[in-house]
Structure formats: C-alpha cells, structure tokens
C-alpha cells in the first residue's frame, strides 16, 4: 500500500510517500522558521497561510522526486491533531479533498502517535511493548505502549513541555527560535561543573514532570550574571546553557528509568523534537545499559515534525481498514490515550 502523508500541525509543512513493503519512497519538509523568527514564536495565522501556499507544490515535488504517479497512491494520511486549528485545517482539507477526488481512503493521524512511531522508520526499530518518552514543543509524556493505538499515559508535564523550556531558556540567552538546537550547540562549550540547576520533581515518587521552576532558576542565574542591558559573557552563557541542558536531560533520564522499572519493560523509545538532543541520547544510553535496557530513536530529521511519521502511522491504520468519512474534524486538543488499537 502506498500512502501520501501530510503534516501541517504547527510551523512545518511535511509531505512523504510511504510504501508498506518498499518503505519510505520520498519526503520533503518546508520549515516556516524564517516566517516566525522575528516574533520569537509561532504566529498561528501566519502558519496557516503559509501551509496554504506550500502544501500543494510540496506534494507535487515529492511525487516527482519519487517518480510516482498519483494513480499509484492507495490512501492519504493527514495530521488531524493536536496542533493549531487553522494549520491542521489546511492539511485536513487538502488531504481529505484529494482522497475524495482520487477515490481513495483518507485517515486523520494523531500527531504524537506519528512521533511515537517514527523510530519504526529506522532499520534498527523497536518491538512492542515499550515505554515511550514523548518530548516535543507542546508535550512531555511517558507512555506505556502495548501496540499501535494501545497507549497508557504514565506521566506528563504539569506545566511547560521540555521543548518549550528549551525555547524559553534560549530566549533568555538571546538565542533564536526554536531554541533547543541552539542551547545544545552552545552547551558544548560550557563547563558542566560551574552551575548545578535543580532536577524538578525527581525527589518524590511518580512520573510527572514540571519545568517551570527550572525556567525561573535559569532566568535568575542569567540576571545574576548580566550587567545593565548586557548579557553575561560568552563563557557564562555557555555554562548556563550547559547547566540547563544537564538538568533537563538528567530529569528526563531519571523518570525514564523509573518508568521502565514500573512497567518491567526493557525498551525505551524517545520521540519528538527534543529526542534529537545528542546529550539526552548519550545519557539514556549510559543509564539504560546499566539495567540491560535499550533506547531507540529516529534519525534527526524524523525527530522534529515531518511528513514521513504521518505517512507511516496512517499506513498502519489504513492497512487495518480505517477510512474516515467525508467530514473534516481537526482536534486541536486530543489526548493520546483516546486512540484505539488498530483493527479494534
Ligand atoms: O516535535 P517538534 O518538532 O514539534 C512539536 O510537535 O512541538 O518539537 C519542537 C521542539 C522545539 O521546542 C525545539 O526547541 C525542540 O523540539 N528541539 C530540541 C532539539 N531540536 C529540537 N530540543 C533540544 N535539543 C535539540 N537538539
Ligand atoms: Zn511534533
């Protein structure tokens, strides 16, 4: 089965072609970072308008590059939530309309299920059951995954998501949006012993997270070391980035170990934008090796938003016979554990 995947939930337009036997045949991503950068975050209306401009040309480009004809496509998968309602609406309307015009089924995919299954696109892919750490700009969740669509929430952030915390800390250091990769880059020059930031909620039982206190701690540290209208010196900035990243990574890693102990699973999957973080991958690999556990993740470009993960997740649901009606129902809020097992 050949599936066209469409992702438009936030500020990236992603398109991909996934074949159930031949794997990924093509994918392309258009990032709106330049559109939003001067605002320091995503402006929803600008995002929707840009998806309108970019989506159809990107679909044409992916079909051409893969040497595929539209008649070969057996189904369409589009992100139907969670995300920005206007942005979701663009992908859903285009996806549903093309499927209607071409006489093929269409399915709305949960964005976080897309992230969660993205490591399945890799040669070294995980087997069920496993614990998934979903860490993106909008979510920080630990999920017990029994199979596709069989998700039990183990814990989540009570306030900011991990990616959001990276973005806010980056803003304090006058780094560009999205801040995660910039903090990670700056942290490479930092001295990890100079500052020790708190590891929130690790001293009490449970699998929930909280990153807002860490944000305030970062803000206070920056304030202590800055002069009037001038940022701290370069080394101090790098030391702060490093201390912040260590605190987030350590906190995530402690909770992942705990989730594996609690469920008895040996496999951890990390997914979402923050799973691209090299220090997080390193730390989890070290920490899990001690308990005979293994960590899986997608290649960098499939950690952040992309069309391939939506094509893959949609393909599994279309293969199971799922086919949505003609109405388009984007869900800006959509708890992951409301999804059903495929075929169920
Ligand atoms: O999954 P994603 O592309 O979009 C959402 O679904 O939210 O995640 C974006 C988030 C941003 O907050 C970004 O700063 C963060 O992922 N991110 C990173 C890294 N790359 C992206 N955070 C830390 N380290 C990175 N290397
Ligand atoms: Zn995402």
GROMACS .gro file of C-alpha atoms and ligand atoms in nm:
model
  371
    1UNK     CA    1   0.000   0.000   0.000
    2UNK     CA    2   0.134   0.345  -0.097
    3UNK     CA    3   0.036   0.627   0.138
    4UNK     CA    4   0.073   1.001   0.098
    5UNK     CA    5   0.139   1.162   0.438
    6UNK     CA    6   0.069   1.527   0.517
    7UNK     CA    7   0.183   1.713   0.830
    8UNK     CA    8   0.070   2.072   0.896
    9UNK     CA    9   0.004   2.086   1.272
   10UNK     CA   10   0.239   2.374   1.353
   11UNK     CA   11   0.514   2.554   1.164
   12UNK     CA   12   0.646   2.289   0.925
   13UNK     CA   13   0.479   2.165   0.609
   14UNK     CA   14   0.579   1.800   0.574
   15UNK     CA   15   0.493   1.559   0.293
   16UNK     CA   16   0.602   1.198   0.240
   17UNK     CA   17   0.528   0.883   0.045
   18UNK     CA   18   0.547   0.560   0.245
   19UNK     CA   19   0.503   0.214   0.094
   20UNK     CA   20   0.409  -0.072   0.328
   21UNK     CA   21   0.658  -0.310   0.160
   22UNK     CA   22   0.913  -0.079  -0.002
   23UNK     CA   23   0.945   0.168   0.287
   24UNK     CA   24   0.989   0.541   0.251
   25UNK     CA   25   0.992   0.647  -0.116
   26UNK     CA   26   1.028   1.021  -0.068
   27UNK     CA   27   0.977   1.307   0.169
   28UNK     CA   28   1.018   1.684   0.184
   29UNK     CA   29   0.985   1.947   0.451
   30UNK     CA   30   0.931   2.317   0.430
   31UNK     CA   31   1.011   2.495   0.755
   32UNK     CA   32   0.845   2.827   0.839
   33UNK     CA   33   1.116   2.924   1.089
   34UNK     CA   34   1.205   3.237   0.888
   35UNK     CA   35   0.838   3.346   0.883
   36UNK     CA   36   0.808   3.333   1.264
   37UNK     CA   37   1.161   3.409   1.383
   38UNK     CA   38   1.113   3.784   1.423
   39UNK     CA   39   0.820   3.715   1.661
   40UNK     CA   40   1.015   3.472   1.882
   41UNK     CA   41   0.747   3.203   1.843
   42UNK     CA   42   0.485   3.068   1.606
   43UNK     CA   43   0.212   3.312   1.489
   44UNK     CA   44  -0.087   3.083   1.416
   45UNK     CA   45  -0.247   3.287   1.136
   46UNK     CA   46   0.082   3.324   0.951
   47UNK     CA   47   0.139   2.949   0.989
   48UNK     CA   48  -0.200   2.863   0.832
   49UNK     CA   49  -0.144   3.097   0.539
   50UNK     CA   50   0.199   2.959   0.469
   51UNK     CA   51   0.072   2.599   0.473
   52UNK     CA   52  -0.185   2.703   0.211
   53UNK     CA   53   0.095   2.838  -0.009
   54UNK     CA   54   0.337   2.549   0.033
   55UNK     CA   55   0.138   2.227   0.066
   56UNK     CA   56   0.029   2.153  -0.294
   57UNK     CA   57   0.367   2.242  -0.451
   58UNK     CA   58   0.537   2.021  -0.191
   59UNK     CA   59   0.307   1.727  -0.274
   60UNK     CA   60   0.391   1.770  -0.644
   61UNK     CA   61   0.763   1.788  -0.561
   62UNK     CA   62   0.758   1.466  -0.354
   63UNK     CA   63   0.566   1.277  -0.625
   64UNK     CA   64   0.809   1.397  -0.894
   65UNK     CA   65   1.122   1.320  -0.692
   66UNK     CA   66   0.995   0.970  -0.608
   67UNK     CA   67   0.895   0.911  -0.972
   68UNK     CA   68   0.540   0.824  -0.862
   69UNK     CA   69   0.211   0.893  -1.038
   70UNK     CA   70  -0.085   0.999  -0.830
   71UNK     CA   71  -0.276   0.692  -0.959
   72UNK     CA   72  -0.033   0.474  -0.759
   73UNK     CA   73  -0.137   0.627  -0.425
   74UNK     CA   74  -0.370   0.397  -0.226
   75UNK     CA   75  -0.452   0.624   0.069
   76UNK     CA   76  -0.389   0.961   0.232
   77UNK     CA   77  -0.291   1.031   0.592
   78UNK     CA   78  -0.303   1.381   0.734
   79UNK     CA   79  -0.242   1.513   1.087
   80UNK     CA   80  -0.578   1.587   1.245
   81UNK     CA   81  -0.450   1.693   1.590
   82UNK     CA   82  -0.328   1.805   1.833
   83UNK     CA   83  -0.197   2.135   1.700
   84UNK     CA   84  -0.300   2.480   1.578
   85UNK     CA   85  -0.655   2.459   1.448
   86UNK     CA   86  -0.603   2.672   1.135
   87UNK     CA   87  -0.284   2.488   1.043
   88UNK     CA   88  -0.448   2.149   1.098
   89UNK     CA   89  -0.744   2.258   0.888
   90UNK     CA   90  -0.521   2.320   0.585
   91UNK     CA   91  -0.369   1.970   0.587
   92UNK     CA   92  -0.701   1.804   0.667
   93UNK     CA   93  -0.892   1.985   0.389
   94UNK     CA   94  -0.627   1.923   0.127
   95UNK     CA   95  -0.578   1.558   0.232
   96UNK     CA   96  -0.949   1.480   0.253
   97UNK     CA   97  -1.028   1.657  -0.077
   98UNK     CA   98  -0.750   1.484  -0.272
   99UNK     CA   99  -0.865   1.147  -0.136
  100UNK     CA  100  -1.223   1.225  -0.244
  101UNK     CA  101  -1.112   1.339  -0.590
  102UNK     CA  102  -0.889   1.034  -0.637
  103UNK     CA  103  -1.143   0.789  -0.493
  104UNK     CA  104  -0.916   0.656  -0.218
  105UNK     CA  105  -0.948   0.635   0.163
  106UNK     CA  106  -0.815   0.902   0.399
  107UNK     CA  107  -0.730   0.887   0.765
  108UNK     CA  108  -0.661   1.156   1.027
  109UNK     CA  109  -0.349   1.082   1.231
  110UNK     CA  110  -0.267   1.184   1.589
  111UNK     CA  111   0.049   1.395   1.569
  112UNK     CA  112   0.201   1.240   1.882
  113UNK     CA  113   0.131   0.888   1.756
  114UNK     CA  114   0.324   0.993   1.447
  115UNK     CA  115   0.620   1.097   1.664
  116UNK     CA  116   0.590   0.784   1.877
  117UNK     CA  117   0.606   0.554   1.573
  118UNK     CA  118   0.876   0.750   1.383
  119UNK     CA  119   1.158   0.520   1.511
  120UNK     CA  120   0.980   0.238   1.318
  121UNK     CA  121   1.108   0.403   1.000
  122UNK     CA  122   1.466   0.311   1.100
  123UNK     CA  123   1.648  -0.013   1.026
  124UNK     CA  124   1.709  -0.064   1.397
  125UNK     CA  125   1.348  -0.037   1.515
  126UNK     CA  126   1.188  -0.126   1.849
  127UNK     CA  127   0.948  -0.414   1.919
  128UNK     CA  128   0.634  -0.380   2.135
  129UNK     CA  129   0.584  -0.342   2.426
  130UNK     CA  130   0.793  -0.043   2.526
  131UNK     CA  131   0.792   0.282   2.721
  132UNK     CA  132   0.786   0.596   2.506
  133UNK     CA  133   0.917   0.933   2.617
  134UNK     CA  134   0.745   1.194   2.401
  135UNK     CA  135   0.930   1.522   2.423
  136UNK     CA  136   0.829   1.800   2.186
  137UNK     CA  137   0.748   2.169   2.192
  138UNK     CA  138   0.399   2.103   2.327
  139UNK     CA  139   0.424   1.768   2.508
  140UNK     CA  140   0.631   1.585   2.767
  141UNK     CA  141   0.477   1.245   2.831
  142UNK     CA  142   0.575   0.897   2.939
  143UNK     CA  143   0.356   0.637   2.774
  144UNK     CA  144   0.325   0.261   2.816
  145UNK     CA  145   0.291   0.130   2.461
  146UNK     CA  146   0.144  -0.220   2.421
  147UNK     CA  147   0.090  -0.190   2.044
  148UNK     CA  148  -0.020   0.062   1.784
  149UNK     CA  149  -0.304   0.265   1.937
  150UNK     CA  150  -0.269   0.094   2.276
  151UNK     CA  151  -0.136   0.373   2.490
  152UNK     CA  152  -0.148   0.423   2.866
  153UNK     CA  153  -0.029   0.757   2.998
  154UNK     CA  154   0.220   0.705   3.283
  155UNK     CA  155   0.311   1.067   3.350
  156UNK     CA  156   0.331   1.410   3.189
  157UNK     CA  157   0.441   1.766   3.247
  158UNK     CA  158   0.222   1.965   3.482
  159UNK     CA  159   0.332   2.290   3.318
  160UNK     CA  160   0.584   2.361   3.038
  161UNK     CA  161   0.686   2.092   2.791
  162UNK     CA  162   1.056   2.007   2.771
  163UNK     CA  163   1.091   2.165   2.425
  164UNK     CA  164   0.907   2.475   2.543
  165UNK     CA  165   1.151   2.501   2.837
  166UNK     CA  166   1.443   2.481   2.591
  167UNK     CA  167   1.281   2.753   2.378
  168UNK     CA  168   1.222   2.983   2.677
  169UNK     CA  169   1.573   2.932   2.817
  170UNK     CA  170   1.710   3.011   2.470
  171UNK     CA  171   1.514   3.336   2.463
  172UNK     CA  172   1.672   3.436   2.797
  173UNK     CA  173   2.011   3.383   2.638
  174UNK     CA  174   1.906   3.581   2.330
  175UNK     CA  175   1.925   3.273   2.105
  176UNK     CA  176   1.699   3.220   1.803
  177UNK     CA  177   1.374   3.021   1.790
  178UNK     CA  178   1.339   2.723   1.810
  179UNK     CA  179   1.591   2.729   2.090
  180UNK     CA  180   1.660   2.359   2.154
  181UNK     CA  181   1.931   2.309   1.891
  182UNK     CA  182   2.092   2.647   1.980
  183UNK     CA  183   2.111   2.563   2.352
  184UNK     CA  184   2.255   2.221   2.266
  185UNK     CA  185   2.519   2.381   2.044
  186UNK     CA  186   2.615   2.645   2.300
  187UNK     CA  187   2.624   2.386   2.581
  188UNK     CA  188   2.910   2.205   2.402
  189UNK     CA  189   3.140   2.494   2.506
  190UNK     CA  190   3.005   2.501   2.863
  191UNK     CA  191   3.163   2.381   3.185
  192UNK     CA  192   2.918   2.132   3.341
  193UNK     CA  193   3.063   2.183   3.690
  194UNK     CA  194   3.017   2.559   3.721
  195UNK     CA  195   2.643   2.571   3.793
  196UNK     CA  196   2.412   2.299   3.921
  197UNK     CA  197   2.046   2.358   3.831
  198UNK     CA  198   1.762   2.172   4.011
  199UNK     CA  199   1.622   1.840   3.882
  200UNK     CA  200   1.249   1.915   3.938
  201UNK     CA  201   1.024   1.651   4.094
  202UNK     CA  202   1.289   1.380   4.098
  203UNK     CA  203   1.298   1.367   4.480
  204UNK     CA  204   0.939   1.243   4.506
  205UNK     CA  205   0.770   0.935   4.362
  206UNK     CA  206   0.572   0.945   4.039
  207UNK     CA  207   0.631   1.003   3.670
  208UNK     CA  208   0.509   1.358   3.624
  209UNK     CA  209   0.735   1.647   3.527
  210UNK     CA  210   0.749   2.020   3.591
  211UNK     CA  211   0.981   2.256   3.410
  212UNK     CA  212   0.853   2.599   3.508
  213UNK     CA  213   1.070   2.621   3.824
  214UNK     CA  214   1.378   2.537   3.620
  215UNK     CA  215   1.284   2.818   3.385
  216UNK     CA  216   1.273   3.065   3.674
  217UNK     CA  217   1.604   2.932   3.809
  218UNK     CA  218   1.760   2.990   3.466
  219UNK     CA  219   1.617   3.341   3.448
  220UNK     CA  220   1.757   3.425   3.794
  221UNK     CA  221   2.101   3.287   3.705
  222UNK     CA  222   2.110   3.494   3.386
  223UNK     CA  223   2.001   3.803   3.586
  224UNK     CA  224   2.275   3.749   3.847
  225UNK     CA  225   2.545   3.745   3.582
  226UNK     CA  226   2.431   4.017   3.348
  227UNK     CA  227   2.515   4.385   3.357
  228UNK     CA  228   2.276   4.671   3.271
  229UNK     CA  229   2.137   4.579   2.929
  230UNK     CA  230   2.423   4.342   2.856
  231UNK     CA  231   2.408   3.966   2.856
  232UNK     CA  232   2.654   3.761   3.063
  233UNK     CA  233   2.993   3.697   2.899
  234UNK     CA  234   3.020   3.420   2.636
  235UNK     CA  235   3.163   3.158   2.872
  236UNK     CA  236   2.893   3.223   3.134
  237UNK     CA  237   2.624   3.194   2.865
  238UNK     CA  238   2.767   2.858   2.758
  239UNK     CA  239   2.793   2.742   3.121
  240UNK     CA  240   2.427   2.835   3.180
  241UNK     CA  241   2.316   2.655   2.860
  242UNK     CA  242   2.514   2.351   2.972
  243UNK     CA  243   2.371   2.352   3.327
  244UNK     CA  244   2.017   2.393   3.191
  245UNK     CA  245   2.055   2.109   2.941
  246UNK     CA  246   2.211   1.879   3.204
  247UNK     CA  247   1.919   1.946   3.439
  248UNK     CA  248   1.654   1.869   3.174
  249UNK     CA  249   1.838   1.562   3.045
  250UNK     CA  250   1.902   1.427   3.395
  251UNK     CA  251   1.539   1.479   3.496
  252UNK     CA  252   1.409   1.302   3.185
  253UNK     CA  253   1.655   1.020   3.228
  254UNK     CA  254   1.567   0.959   3.598
  255UNK     CA  255   1.196   0.939   3.509
  256UNK     CA  256   1.260   0.708   3.213
  257UNK     CA  257   1.449   0.465   3.437
  258UNK     CA  258   1.163   0.479   3.683
  259UNK     CA  259   0.902   0.414   3.410
  260UNK     CA  260   1.096   0.109   3.290
  261UNK     CA  261   1.118  -0.024   3.646
  262UNK     CA  262   0.746   0.035   3.699
  263UNK     CA  263   0.633  -0.136   3.376
  264UNK     CA  264   0.900  -0.405   3.366
  265UNK     CA  265   0.978  -0.315   3.001
  266UNK     CA  266   1.337  -0.317   2.878
  267UNK     CA  267   1.285  -0.097   2.573
  268UNK     CA  268   1.260   0.281   2.570
  269UNK     CA  269   1.160   0.486   2.265
  270UNK     CA  270   1.228   0.858   2.263
  271UNK     CA  271   1.045   1.073   2.012
  272UNK     CA  272   0.957   1.435   1.933
  273UNK     CA  273   1.186   1.733   1.872
  274UNK     CA  274   1.384   1.707   2.197
  275UNK     CA  275   1.475   1.344   2.118
  276UNK     CA  276   1.715   1.492   1.860
  277UNK     CA  277   1.924   1.613   2.155
  278UNK     CA  278   2.257   1.431   2.149
  279UNK     CA  279   2.322   1.470   2.521
  280UNK     CA  280   1.981   1.316   2.602
  281UNK     CA  281   2.055   1.017   2.376
  282UNK     CA  282   2.401   0.970   2.531
  283UNK     CA  283   2.275   0.993   2.886
  284UNK     CA  284   1.987   0.749   2.828
  285UNK     CA  285   2.214   0.501   2.654
  286UNK     CA  286   2.456   0.507   2.950
  287UNK     CA  287   2.180   0.491   3.209
  288UNK     CA  288   1.984   0.208   3.041
  289UNK     CA  289   2.293  -0.002   2.969
  290UNK     CA  290   2.331  -0.042   3.346
  291UNK     CA  291   1.991  -0.216   3.369
  292UNK     CA  292   2.008  -0.409   3.041
  293UNK     CA  293   1.771  -0.167   2.870
  294UNK     CA  294   1.785  -0.030   2.515
  295UNK     CA  295   1.691   0.307   2.373
  296UNK     CA  296   1.554   0.366   2.022
  297UNK     CA  297   1.505   0.692   1.833
  298UNK     CA  298   1.451   0.820   1.482
  299UNK     CA  299   1.716   0.989   1.266
  300UNK     CA  300   1.743   1.362   1.345
  301UNK     CA  301   1.514   1.485   1.067
  302UNK     CA  302   1.234   1.250   1.180
  303UNK     CA  303   1.254   1.359   1.547
  304UNK     CA  304   1.114   1.703   1.470
  305UNK     CA  305   0.790   1.744   1.274
  306UNK     CA  306   0.785   1.568   0.936
  307UNK     CA  307   0.551   1.402   0.686
  308UNK     CA  308   0.718   1.058   0.700
  309UNK     CA  309   0.593   0.982   1.051
  310UNK     CA  310   0.236   1.071   0.949
  311UNK     CA  311   0.256   0.858   0.634
  312UNK     CA  312   0.388   0.564   0.840
  313UNK     CA  313   0.129   0.591   1.121
  314UNK     CA  314  -0.153   0.648   0.868
  315UNK     CA  315  -0.039   0.349   0.663
  316UNK     CA  316  -0.077   0.119   0.966
  317UNK     CA  317  -0.430   0.246   1.025
  318UNK     CA  318  -0.530   0.230   0.656
  319UNK     CA  319  -0.394  -0.126   0.634
  320UNK     CA  320  -0.621  -0.211   0.930
  321UNK     CA  321  -0.917  -0.085   0.725
  322UNK     CA  322  -0.966   0.256   0.886
  323UNK     CA  323  -1.125   0.509   0.650
  324UNK     CA  324  -1.277   0.832   0.770
  325UNK     CA  325  -1.596   0.981   0.637
  326UNK     CA  326  -1.606   1.292   0.423
  327UNK     CA  327  -1.620   1.538   0.710
  328UNK     CA  328  -1.307   1.712   0.831
  329UNK     CA  329  -1.270   1.728   1.210
  330UNK     CA  330  -0.937   1.866   1.329
  331UNK     CA  331  -0.881   1.823   1.703
  332UNK     CA  332  -0.652   2.095   1.845
  333UNK     CA  333  -0.664   1.906   2.177
  334UNK     CA  334  -0.666   1.530   2.158
  335UNK     CA  335  -0.545   1.306   2.442
  336UNK     CA  336  -0.325   1.027   2.306
  337UNK     CA  337  -0.490   0.761   2.519
  338UNK     CA  338  -0.825   0.823   2.347
  339UNK     CA  339  -0.690   0.642   2.041
  340UNK     CA  340  -0.800   0.284   1.990
  341UNK     CA  341  -0.595  -0.022   1.899
  342UNK     CA  342  -0.576  -0.063   1.524
  343UNK     CA  343  -0.823  -0.313   1.394
  344UNK     CA  344  -1.001  -0.284   1.731
  345LIG     O1  345   0.832   1.772   1.769
  345LIG     P1  346   0.861   1.912   1.735
  345LIG     O2  347   0.932   1.940   1.604
  345LIG     O3  348   0.731   1.998   1.731
  345LIG     C1  349   0.626   1.980   1.819
  345LIG     O4  350   0.545   1.885   1.797
  345LIG     O5  351   0.621   2.058   1.917
  345LIG     O6  352   0.945   1.973   1.856
  345LIG     C2  353   0.996   2.101   1.853
  345LIG     C3  354   1.072   2.125   1.982
  345LIG     C4  355   1.117   2.270   1.999
  345LIG     O7  356   1.080   2.312   2.128
  345LIG     C5  357   1.268   2.261   1.983
  345LIG     O8  358   1.337   2.361   2.057
  345LIG     C6  359   1.298   2.123   2.034
  345LIG     O9  360   1.191   2.043   1.987
  345LIG     N1  361   1.425   2.070   1.983
  345LIG     C7  362   1.532   2.041   2.062
  345LIG     C8  363   1.636   1.997   1.975
  345LIG     N2  364   1.589   2.001   1.847
  345LIG     C9  365   1.460   2.045   1.854
  345LIG     N3  366   1.548   2.048   2.193
  345LIG    C10  367   1.668   2.014   2.245
  345LIG     N4  368   1.772   1.973   2.169
  345LIG    C11  369   1.762   1.963   2.035
  345LIG     N5  370   1.866   1.922   1.961
  346LIG    ZN1  371   0.572   1.749   1.677
   0.00000   0.00000   0.00000
